JSON list of C-alpha atoms in Angstrom, two decimals:
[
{"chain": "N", "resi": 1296, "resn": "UNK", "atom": "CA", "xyz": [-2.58, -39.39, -33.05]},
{"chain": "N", "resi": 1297, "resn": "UNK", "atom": "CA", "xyz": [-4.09, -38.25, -29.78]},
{"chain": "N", "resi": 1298, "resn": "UNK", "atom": "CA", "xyz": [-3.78, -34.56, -28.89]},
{"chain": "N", "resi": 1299, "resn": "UNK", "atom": "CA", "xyz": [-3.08, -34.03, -25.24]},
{"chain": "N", "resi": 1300, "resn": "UNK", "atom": "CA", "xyz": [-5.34, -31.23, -23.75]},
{"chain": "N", "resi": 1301, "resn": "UNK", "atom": "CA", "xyz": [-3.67, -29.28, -20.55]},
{"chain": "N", "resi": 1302, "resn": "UNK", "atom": "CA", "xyz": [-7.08, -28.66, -18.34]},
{"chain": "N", "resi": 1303, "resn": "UNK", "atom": "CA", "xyz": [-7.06, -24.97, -17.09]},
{"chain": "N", "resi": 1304, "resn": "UNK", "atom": "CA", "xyz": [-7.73, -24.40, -13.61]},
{"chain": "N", "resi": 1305, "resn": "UNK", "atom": "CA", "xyz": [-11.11, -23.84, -12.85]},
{"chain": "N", "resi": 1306, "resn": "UNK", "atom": "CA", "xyz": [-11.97, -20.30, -10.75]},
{"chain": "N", "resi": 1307, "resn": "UNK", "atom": "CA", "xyz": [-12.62, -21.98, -7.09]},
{"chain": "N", "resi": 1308, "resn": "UNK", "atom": "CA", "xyz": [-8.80, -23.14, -7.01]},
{"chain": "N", "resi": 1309, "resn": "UNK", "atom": "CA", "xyz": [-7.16, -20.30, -9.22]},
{"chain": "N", "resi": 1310, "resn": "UNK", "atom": "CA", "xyz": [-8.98, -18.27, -6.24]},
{"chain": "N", "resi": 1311, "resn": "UNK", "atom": "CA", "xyz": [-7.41, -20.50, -3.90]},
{"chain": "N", "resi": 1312, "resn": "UNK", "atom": "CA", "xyz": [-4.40, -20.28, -4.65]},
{"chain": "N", "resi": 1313, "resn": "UNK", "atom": "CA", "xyz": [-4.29, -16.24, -4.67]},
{"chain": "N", "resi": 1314, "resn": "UNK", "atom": "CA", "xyz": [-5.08, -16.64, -1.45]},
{"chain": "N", "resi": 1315, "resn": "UNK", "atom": "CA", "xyz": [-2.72, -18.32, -0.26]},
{"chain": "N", "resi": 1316, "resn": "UNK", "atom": "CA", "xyz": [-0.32, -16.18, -2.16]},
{"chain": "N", "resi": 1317, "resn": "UNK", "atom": "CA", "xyz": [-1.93, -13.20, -0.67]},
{"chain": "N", "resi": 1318, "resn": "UNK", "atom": "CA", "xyz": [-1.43, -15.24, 2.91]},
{"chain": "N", "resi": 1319, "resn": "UNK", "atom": "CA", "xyz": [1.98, -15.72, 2.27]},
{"chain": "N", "resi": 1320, "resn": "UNK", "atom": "CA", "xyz": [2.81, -18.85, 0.95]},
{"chain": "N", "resi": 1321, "resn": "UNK", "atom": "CA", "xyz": [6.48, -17.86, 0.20]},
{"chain": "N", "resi": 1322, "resn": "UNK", "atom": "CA", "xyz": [7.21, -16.88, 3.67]},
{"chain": "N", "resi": 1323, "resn": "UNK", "atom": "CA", "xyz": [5.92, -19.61, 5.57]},
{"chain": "N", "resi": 1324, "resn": "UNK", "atom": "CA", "xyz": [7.39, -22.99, 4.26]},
{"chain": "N", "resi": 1325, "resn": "UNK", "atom": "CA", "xyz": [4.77, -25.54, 4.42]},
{"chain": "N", "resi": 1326, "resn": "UNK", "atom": "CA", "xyz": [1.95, -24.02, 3.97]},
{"chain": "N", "resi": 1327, "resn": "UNK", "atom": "CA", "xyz": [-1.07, -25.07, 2.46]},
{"chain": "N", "resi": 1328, "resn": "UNK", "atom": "CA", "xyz": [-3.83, -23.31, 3.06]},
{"chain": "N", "resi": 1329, "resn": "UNK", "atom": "CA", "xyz": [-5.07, -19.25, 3.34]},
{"chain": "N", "resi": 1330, "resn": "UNK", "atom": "CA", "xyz": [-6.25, -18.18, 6.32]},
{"chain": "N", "resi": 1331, "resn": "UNK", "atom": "CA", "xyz": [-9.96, -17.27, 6.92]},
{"chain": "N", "resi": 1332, "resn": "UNK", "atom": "CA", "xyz": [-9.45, -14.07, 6.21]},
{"chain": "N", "resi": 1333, "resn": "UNK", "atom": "CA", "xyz": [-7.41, -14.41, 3.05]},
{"chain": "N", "resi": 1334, "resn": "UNK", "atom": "CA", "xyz": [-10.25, -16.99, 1.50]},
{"chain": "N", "resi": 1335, "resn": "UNK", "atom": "CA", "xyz": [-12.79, -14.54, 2.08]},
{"chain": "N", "resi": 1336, "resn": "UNK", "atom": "CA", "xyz": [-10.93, -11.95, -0.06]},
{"chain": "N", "resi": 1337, "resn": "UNK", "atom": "CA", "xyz": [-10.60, -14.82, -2.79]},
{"chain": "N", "resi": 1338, "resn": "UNK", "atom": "CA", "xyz": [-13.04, -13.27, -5.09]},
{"chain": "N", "resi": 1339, "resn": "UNK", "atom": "CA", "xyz": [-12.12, -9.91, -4.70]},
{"chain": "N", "resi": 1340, "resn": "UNK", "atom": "CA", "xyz": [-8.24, -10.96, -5.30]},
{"chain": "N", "resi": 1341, "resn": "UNK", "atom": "CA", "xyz": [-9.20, -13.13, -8.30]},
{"chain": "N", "resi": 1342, "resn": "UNK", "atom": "CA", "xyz": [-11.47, -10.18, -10.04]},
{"chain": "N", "resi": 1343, "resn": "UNK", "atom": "CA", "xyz": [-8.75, -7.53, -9.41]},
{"chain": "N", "resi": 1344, "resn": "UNK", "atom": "CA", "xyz": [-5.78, -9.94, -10.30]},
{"chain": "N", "resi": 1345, "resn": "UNK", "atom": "CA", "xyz": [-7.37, -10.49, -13.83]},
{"chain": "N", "resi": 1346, "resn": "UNK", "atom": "CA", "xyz": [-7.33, -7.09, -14.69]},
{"chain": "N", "resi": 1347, "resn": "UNK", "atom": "CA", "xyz": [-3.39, -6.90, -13.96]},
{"chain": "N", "resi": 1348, "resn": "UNK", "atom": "CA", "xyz": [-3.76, -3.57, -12.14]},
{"chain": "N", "resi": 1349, "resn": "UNK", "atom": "CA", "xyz": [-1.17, -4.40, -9.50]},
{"chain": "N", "resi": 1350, "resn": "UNK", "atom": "CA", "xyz": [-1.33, -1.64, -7.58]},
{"chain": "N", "resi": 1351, "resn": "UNK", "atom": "CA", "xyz": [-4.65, -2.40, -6.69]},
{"chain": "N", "resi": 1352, "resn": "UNK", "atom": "CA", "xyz": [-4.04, -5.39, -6.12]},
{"chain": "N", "resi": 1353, "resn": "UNK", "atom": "CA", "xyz": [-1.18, -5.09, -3.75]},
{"chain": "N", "resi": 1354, "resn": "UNK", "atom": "CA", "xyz": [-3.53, -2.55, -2.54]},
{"chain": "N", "resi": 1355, "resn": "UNK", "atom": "CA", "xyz": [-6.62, -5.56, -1.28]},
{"chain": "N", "resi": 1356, "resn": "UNK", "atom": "CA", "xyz": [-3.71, -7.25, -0.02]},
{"chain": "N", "resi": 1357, "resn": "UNK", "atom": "CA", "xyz": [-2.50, -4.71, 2.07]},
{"chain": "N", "resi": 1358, "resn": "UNK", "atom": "CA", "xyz": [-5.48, -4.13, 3.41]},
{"chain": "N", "resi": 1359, "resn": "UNK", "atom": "CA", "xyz": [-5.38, -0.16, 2.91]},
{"chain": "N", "resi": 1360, "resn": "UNK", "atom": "CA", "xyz": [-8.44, -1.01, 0.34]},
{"chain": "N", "resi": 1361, "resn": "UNK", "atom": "CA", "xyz": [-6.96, 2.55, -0.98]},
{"chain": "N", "resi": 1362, "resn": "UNK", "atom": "CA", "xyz": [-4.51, 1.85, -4.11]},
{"chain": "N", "resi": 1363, "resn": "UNK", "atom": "CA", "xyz": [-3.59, 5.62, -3.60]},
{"chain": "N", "resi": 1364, "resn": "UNK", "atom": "CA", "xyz": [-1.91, 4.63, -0.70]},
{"chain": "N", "resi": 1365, "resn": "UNK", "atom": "CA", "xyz": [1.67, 3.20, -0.22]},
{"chain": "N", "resi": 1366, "resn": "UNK", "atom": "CA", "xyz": [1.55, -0.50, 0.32]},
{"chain": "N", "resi": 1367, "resn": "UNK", "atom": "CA", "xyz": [4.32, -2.38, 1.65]},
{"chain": "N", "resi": 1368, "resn": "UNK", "atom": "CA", "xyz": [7.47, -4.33, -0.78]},
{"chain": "N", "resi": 1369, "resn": "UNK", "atom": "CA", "xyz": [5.85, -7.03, 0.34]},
{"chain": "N", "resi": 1370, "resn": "UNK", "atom": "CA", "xyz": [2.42, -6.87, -0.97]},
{"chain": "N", "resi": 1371, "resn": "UNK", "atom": "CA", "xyz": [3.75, -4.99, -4.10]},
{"chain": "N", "resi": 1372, "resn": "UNK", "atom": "CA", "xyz": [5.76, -8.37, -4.70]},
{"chain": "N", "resi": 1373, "resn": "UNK", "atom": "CA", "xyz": [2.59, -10.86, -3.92]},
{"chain": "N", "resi": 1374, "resn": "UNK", "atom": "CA", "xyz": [0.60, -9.15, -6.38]},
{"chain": "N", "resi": 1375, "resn": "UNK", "atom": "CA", "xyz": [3.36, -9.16, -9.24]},
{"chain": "N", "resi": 1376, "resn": "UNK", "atom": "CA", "xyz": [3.80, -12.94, -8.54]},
{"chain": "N", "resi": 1377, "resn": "UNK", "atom": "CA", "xyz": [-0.64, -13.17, -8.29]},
{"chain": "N", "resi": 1378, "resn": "UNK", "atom": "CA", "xyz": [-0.45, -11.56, -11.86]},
{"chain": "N", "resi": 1379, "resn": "UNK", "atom": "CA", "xyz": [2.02, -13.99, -12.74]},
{"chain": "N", "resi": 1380, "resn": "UNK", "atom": "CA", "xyz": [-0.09, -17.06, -11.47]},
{"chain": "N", "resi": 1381, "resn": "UNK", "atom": "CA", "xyz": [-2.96, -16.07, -13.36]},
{"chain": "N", "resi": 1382, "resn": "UNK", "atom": "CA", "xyz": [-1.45, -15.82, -16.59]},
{"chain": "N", "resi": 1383, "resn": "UNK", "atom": "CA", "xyz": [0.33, -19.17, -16.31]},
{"chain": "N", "resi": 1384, "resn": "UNK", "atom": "CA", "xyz": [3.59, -17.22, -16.07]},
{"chain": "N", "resi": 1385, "resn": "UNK", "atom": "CA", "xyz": [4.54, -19.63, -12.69]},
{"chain": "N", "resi": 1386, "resn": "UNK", "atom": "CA", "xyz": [3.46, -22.88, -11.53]}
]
């Protein structure tokens, strides 16, 4: 009997694909790629995603950098569906 092993995405493309979440994948059918400005944020989004503190998050996507500040519905959403992502709650 052979056991089938699922491999976990490594960080480069988990980071990846926050970004493009963060770019807005959802609203722009098609899209396959974060913009330049969105990849550089990768690492910060990946770091700050794994701690599950959404409001931060939504916060570095925003781009208020201030998660005392209000961010818009729509970064508030990106970041649940980022948490989401990196727990393997969504393909």
């Amino acid at each position: 009997m052979t056991a089938t092993v699922t491999e976990l995405p490594t960080d480069l493309v988990l980071e990846q694909r926050l970004a493009l979440v963060a770019c807005g994948e959802n609203t722009r059918p098609g899209k396959t790629q974060a913009c330049d400005s969105c990849r550089k944020k990768g690492t910060t989004l990946l770091r700050i995603t794994s701690t599950g503190a959404a409001d931060a998050l939504a916060a570095a996507i925003c781009g208020t950098g201030d998660p005392r500040r209000k961010t818009c519905d729509s970064c508030k959403a990106k970041a649940v569906r980022m948490i989401h992502i990196y727990n393997g709650d969504v393909a």
